């Protein structure tokens, strides 16, 4: 079975995390926008007193270091869908090189990536 290089995030409930328990799970970035508290807490109903903030404490197949919010993770999911599974490693390398064009804070510009990757002369 081929390993997928889909970007994924480990989403945690910050309140539970600060309380010393790791409540969270891996989700695909494309599902980041739909993460619910019930889902993170194992669907046990609730209410989850004090639990409201969720945060991505870890991630994989995303070429930038550090933690991020769900909105940013969702955007990475969109970038992955635009670029596609085949070209993702190339985009990954492009971003990791640090020498890439970004839109917003750190998301790569897929337009620029496609132009560069296809080797078109831009001059
Ligand atoms: Zn919680």
PDB file of C-alpha atoms and ligand atoms in Angstrom:
ATOM      1  CA  UNK A   1       0.000   0.000   0.000  1.00  0.00           C
ATOM      2  CA  UNK A   2       1.431   3.349  -1.001  1.00  0.00           C
ATOM      3  CA  UNK A   3       1.807   5.836   1.762  1.00  0.00           C
ATOM      4  CA  UNK A   4      -0.320   8.841   1.211  1.00  0.00           C
ATOM      5  CA  UNK A   5       1.363  12.208   1.409  1.00  0.00           C
ATOM      6  CA  UNK A   6      -1.836  13.997   2.237  1.00  0.00           C
ATOM      7  CA  UNK A   7      -1.274  16.778   4.730  1.00  0.00           C
ATOM      8  CA  UNK A   8      -2.667  15.849   8.125  1.00  0.00           C
ATOM      9  CA  UNK A   9      -2.878  17.617  11.429  1.00  0.00           C
ATOM     10  CA  UNK A  10      -3.158  16.494  15.004  1.00  0.00           C
ATOM     11  CA  UNK A  11      -5.943  18.573  16.426  1.00  0.00           C
ATOM     12  CA  UNK A  12      -6.160  18.942  20.168  1.00  0.00           C
ATOM     13  CA  UNK A  13      -8.589  20.482  22.610  1.00  0.00           C
ATOM     14  CA  UNK A  14      -6.517  23.233  24.220  1.00  0.00           C
ATOM     15  CA  UNK A  15      -8.512  23.237  27.442  1.00  0.00           C
ATOM     16  CA  UNK A  16      -7.985  19.513  28.004  1.00  0.00           C
ATOM     17  CA  UNK A  17      -4.367  19.862  26.952  1.00  0.00           C
ATOM     18  CA  UNK A  18      -3.756  22.556  29.548  1.00  0.00           C
ATOM     19  CA  UNK A  19      -5.462  20.271  32.067  1.00  0.00           C
ATOM     20  CA  UNK A  20      -2.901  17.618  31.317  1.00  0.00           C
ATOM     21  CA  UNK A  21      -4.872  15.267  29.115  1.00  0.00           C
ATOM     22  CA  UNK A  22      -4.225  14.790  25.467  1.00  0.00           C
ATOM     23  CA  UNK A  23      -7.587  14.948  23.778  1.00  0.00           C
ATOM     24  CA  UNK A  24      -7.224  15.047  20.051  1.00  0.00           C
ATOM     25  CA  UNK A  25      -6.827  13.129  16.864  1.00  0.00           C
ATOM     26  CA  UNK A  26      -5.313  13.104  13.395  1.00  0.00           C
ATOM     27  CA  UNK A  27      -7.475  14.571  10.677  1.00  0.00           C
ATOM     28  CA  UNK A  28      -6.847  15.322   7.029  1.00  0.00           C
ATOM     29  CA  UNK A  29      -6.389  19.016   6.355  1.00  0.00           C
ATOM     30  CA  UNK A  30      -9.315  18.858   3.976  1.00  0.00           C
ATOM     31  CA  UNK A  31     -11.488  17.934   6.974  1.00  0.00           C
ATOM     32  CA  UNK A  32      -9.990  20.567   9.281  1.00  0.00           C
ATOM     33  CA  UNK A  33     -12.878  22.963   8.829  1.00  0.00           C
ATOM     34  CA  UNK A  34     -15.364  20.339  10.014  1.00  0.00           C
ATOM     35  CA  UNK A  35     -13.666  19.247  13.228  1.00  0.00           C
ATOM     36  CA  UNK A  36     -16.088  19.332  16.144  1.00  0.00           C
ATOM     37  CA  UNK A  37     -15.534  19.192  19.883  1.00  0.00           C
ATOM     38  CA  UNK A  38     -17.605  16.005  20.095  1.00  0.00           C
ATOM     39  CA  UNK A  39     -15.380  14.384  17.501  1.00  0.00           C
ATOM     40  CA  UNK A  40     -12.220  15.318  19.414  1.00  0.00           C
ATOM     41  CA  UNK A  41     -13.640  14.074  22.702  1.00  0.00           C
ATOM     42  CA  UNK A  42     -14.636  10.745  21.267  1.00  0.00           C
ATOM     43  CA  UNK A  43     -18.232  11.686  20.571  1.00  0.00           C
ATOM     44  CA  UNK A  44     -19.179  11.299  24.213  1.00  0.00           C
ATOM     45  CA  UNK A  45     -21.924  13.865  24.113  1.00  0.00           C
ATOM     46  CA  UNK A  46     -20.802  16.788  26.205  1.00  0.00           C
ATOM     47  CA  UNK A  47     -21.117  19.539  27.175  1.00  0.00           C
ATOM     48  CA  UNK A  48     -17.390  20.002  27.341  1.00  0.00           C
ATOM     49  CA  UNK A  49     -17.148  22.655  29.993  1.00  0.00           C
ATOM     50  CA  UNK A  50     -14.364  25.073  29.207  1.00  0.00           C
ATOM     51  CA  UNK A  51     -13.505  23.309  25.991  1.00  0.00           C
ATOM     52  CA  UNK A  52     -13.800  25.579  23.046  1.00  0.00           C
ATOM     53  CA  UNK A  53     -10.443  26.246  21.509  1.00  0.00           C
ATOM     54  CA  UNK A  54      -8.852  23.651  19.318  1.00  0.00           C
ATOM     55  CA  UNK A  55      -5.373  23.866  17.898  1.00  0.00           C
ATOM     56  CA  UNK A  56      -3.099  21.807  15.689  1.00  0.00           C
ATOM     57  CA  UNK A  57      -0.260  20.671  17.888  1.00  0.00           C
ATOM     58  CA  UNK A  58       1.386  18.518  15.291  1.00  0.00           C
ATOM     59  CA  UNK A  59       1.209  17.876  11.597  1.00  0.00           C
ATOM     60  CA  UNK A  60       2.735  15.851   8.828  1.00  0.00           C
ATOM     61  CA  UNK A  61       3.226  16.392   5.109  1.00  0.00           C
ATOM     62  CA  UNK A  62       3.053  20.122   5.585  1.00  0.00           C
ATOM     63  CA  UNK A  63       6.319  21.813   4.672  1.00  0.00           C
ATOM     64  CA  UNK A  64       6.346  24.453   7.388  1.00  0.00           C
ATOM     65  CA  UNK A  65       7.376  23.886  10.999  1.00  0.00           C
ATOM     66  CA  UNK A  66       5.367  24.579  14.101  1.00  0.00           C
ATOM     67  CA  UNK A  67       1.814  24.627  15.275  1.00  0.00           C
ATOM     68  CA  UNK A  68      -1.050  26.201  13.408  1.00  0.00           C
ATOM     69  CA  UNK A  69      -4.724  26.965  13.613  1.00  0.00           C
ATOM     70  CA  UNK A  70      -7.464  25.032  11.882  1.00  0.00           C
ATOM     71  CA  UNK A  71      -8.005  27.732   9.269  1.00  0.00           C
ATOM     72  CA  UNK A  72      -4.404  27.587   8.143  1.00  0.00           C
ATOM     73  CA  UNK A  73      -4.485  23.794   8.105  1.00  0.00           C
ATOM     74  CA  UNK A  74      -7.606  23.882   5.964  1.00  0.00           C
ATOM     75  CA  UNK A  75      -5.790  26.159   3.534  1.00  0.00           C
ATOM     76  CA  UNK A  76      -2.942  23.666   3.288  1.00  0.00           C
ATOM     77  CA  UNK A  77      -5.559  21.058   2.456  1.00  0.00           C
ATOM     78  CA  UNK A  78      -6.770  23.243  -0.383  1.00  0.00           C
ATOM     79  CA  UNK A  79      -3.251  23.777  -1.666  1.00  0.00           C
ATOM     80  CA  UNK A  80      -2.737  20.016  -1.667  1.00  0.00           C
ATOM     81  CA  UNK A  81      -5.922  19.478  -3.643  1.00  0.00           C
ATOM     82  CA  UNK A  82      -4.921  22.123  -6.168  1.00  0.00           C
ATOM     83  CA  UNK A  83      -1.412  20.831  -6.646  1.00  0.00           C
ATOM     84  CA  UNK A  84      -2.294  17.166  -6.451  1.00  0.00           C
ATOM     85  CA  UNK A  85      -0.678  14.143  -4.877  1.00  0.00           C
ATOM     86  CA  UNK A  86       1.896  13.696  -7.654  1.00  0.00           C
ATOM     87  CA  UNK A  87       3.350  17.173  -7.501  1.00  0.00           C
ATOM     88  CA  UNK A  88       3.066  17.545  -3.743  1.00  0.00           C
ATOM     89  CA  UNK A  89       6.653  16.365  -3.044  1.00  0.00           C
ATOM     90  CA  UNK A  90       7.933  18.964  -5.499  1.00  0.00           C
ATOM     91  CA  UNK A  91       5.917  21.703  -3.862  1.00  0.00           C
ATOM     92  CA  UNK A  92       7.076  20.459  -0.479  1.00  0.00           C
ATOM     93  CA  UNK A  93      10.711  20.807  -1.566  1.00  0.00           C
ATOM     94  CA  UNK A  94      10.023  24.227  -3.044  1.00  0.00           C
ATOM     95  CA  UNK A  95       8.565  25.510   0.224  1.00  0.00           C
ATOM     96  CA  UNK A  96      11.233  23.835   2.338  1.00  0.00           C
ATOM     97  CA  UNK A  97      13.943  25.539   0.309  1.00  0.00           C
ATOM     98  CA  UNK A  98      12.600  28.788   1.755  1.00  0.00           C
ATOM     99  CA  UNK A  99      12.932  30.363  -1.652  1.00  0.00           C
ATOM    100  CA  UNK A 100       9.277  30.310  -2.643  1.00  0.00           C
ATOM    101  CA  UNK A 101       6.515  32.755  -3.347  1.00  0.00           C
ATOM    102  CA  UNK A 102       3.919  32.927  -0.649  1.00  0.00           C
ATOM    103  CA  UNK A 103       0.427  34.242  -0.410  1.00  0.00           C
ATOM    104  CA  UNK A 104      -0.612  35.392   3.036  1.00  0.00           C
ATOM    105  CA  UNK A 105       1.614  34.340   5.897  1.00  0.00           C
ATOM    106  CA  UNK A 106       3.292  31.240   4.549  1.00  0.00           C
ATOM    107  CA  UNK A 107       1.063  29.462   2.076  1.00  0.00           C
ATOM    108  CA  UNK A 108       2.791  28.870  -1.239  1.00  0.00           C
ATOM    109  CA  UNK A 109       1.415  30.401  -4.393  1.00  0.00           C
ATOM    110  CA  UNK A 110       0.217  27.457  -6.478  1.00  0.00           C
ATOM    111  CA  UNK A 111       0.241  29.593  -9.614  1.00  0.00           C
ATOM    112  CA  UNK A 112       3.899  30.429  -9.223  1.00  0.00           C
ATOM    113  CA  UNK A 113       4.671  26.850  -8.327  1.00  0.00           C
ATOM    114  CA  UNK A 114       3.056  25.506 -11.456  1.00  0.00           C
ATOM    115  CA  UNK A 115       4.885  28.014 -13.625  1.00  0.00           C
ATOM    116  CA  UNK A 116       8.230  27.166 -12.105  1.00  0.00           C
ATOM    117  CA  UNK A 117       7.669  23.458 -12.061  1.00  0.00           C
ATOM    118  CA  UNK A 118       6.752  23.377 -15.713  1.00  0.00           C
ATOM    119  CA  UNK A 119       9.978  25.204 -16.427  1.00  0.00           C
ATOM    120  CA  UNK A 120       8.390  28.034 -18.302  1.00  0.00           C
ATOM    121  CA  UNK A 121      10.632  30.957 -19.035  1.00  0.00           C
ATOM    122  CA  UNK A 122       9.274  33.947 -17.199  1.00  0.00           C
ATOM    123  CA  UNK A 123      11.584  36.594 -18.574  1.00  0.00           C
TER     124      UNK A 123
HETATM  125 ZN1  LIG B   1     -11.635  19.336  25.962  1.00  0.00          ZN
END
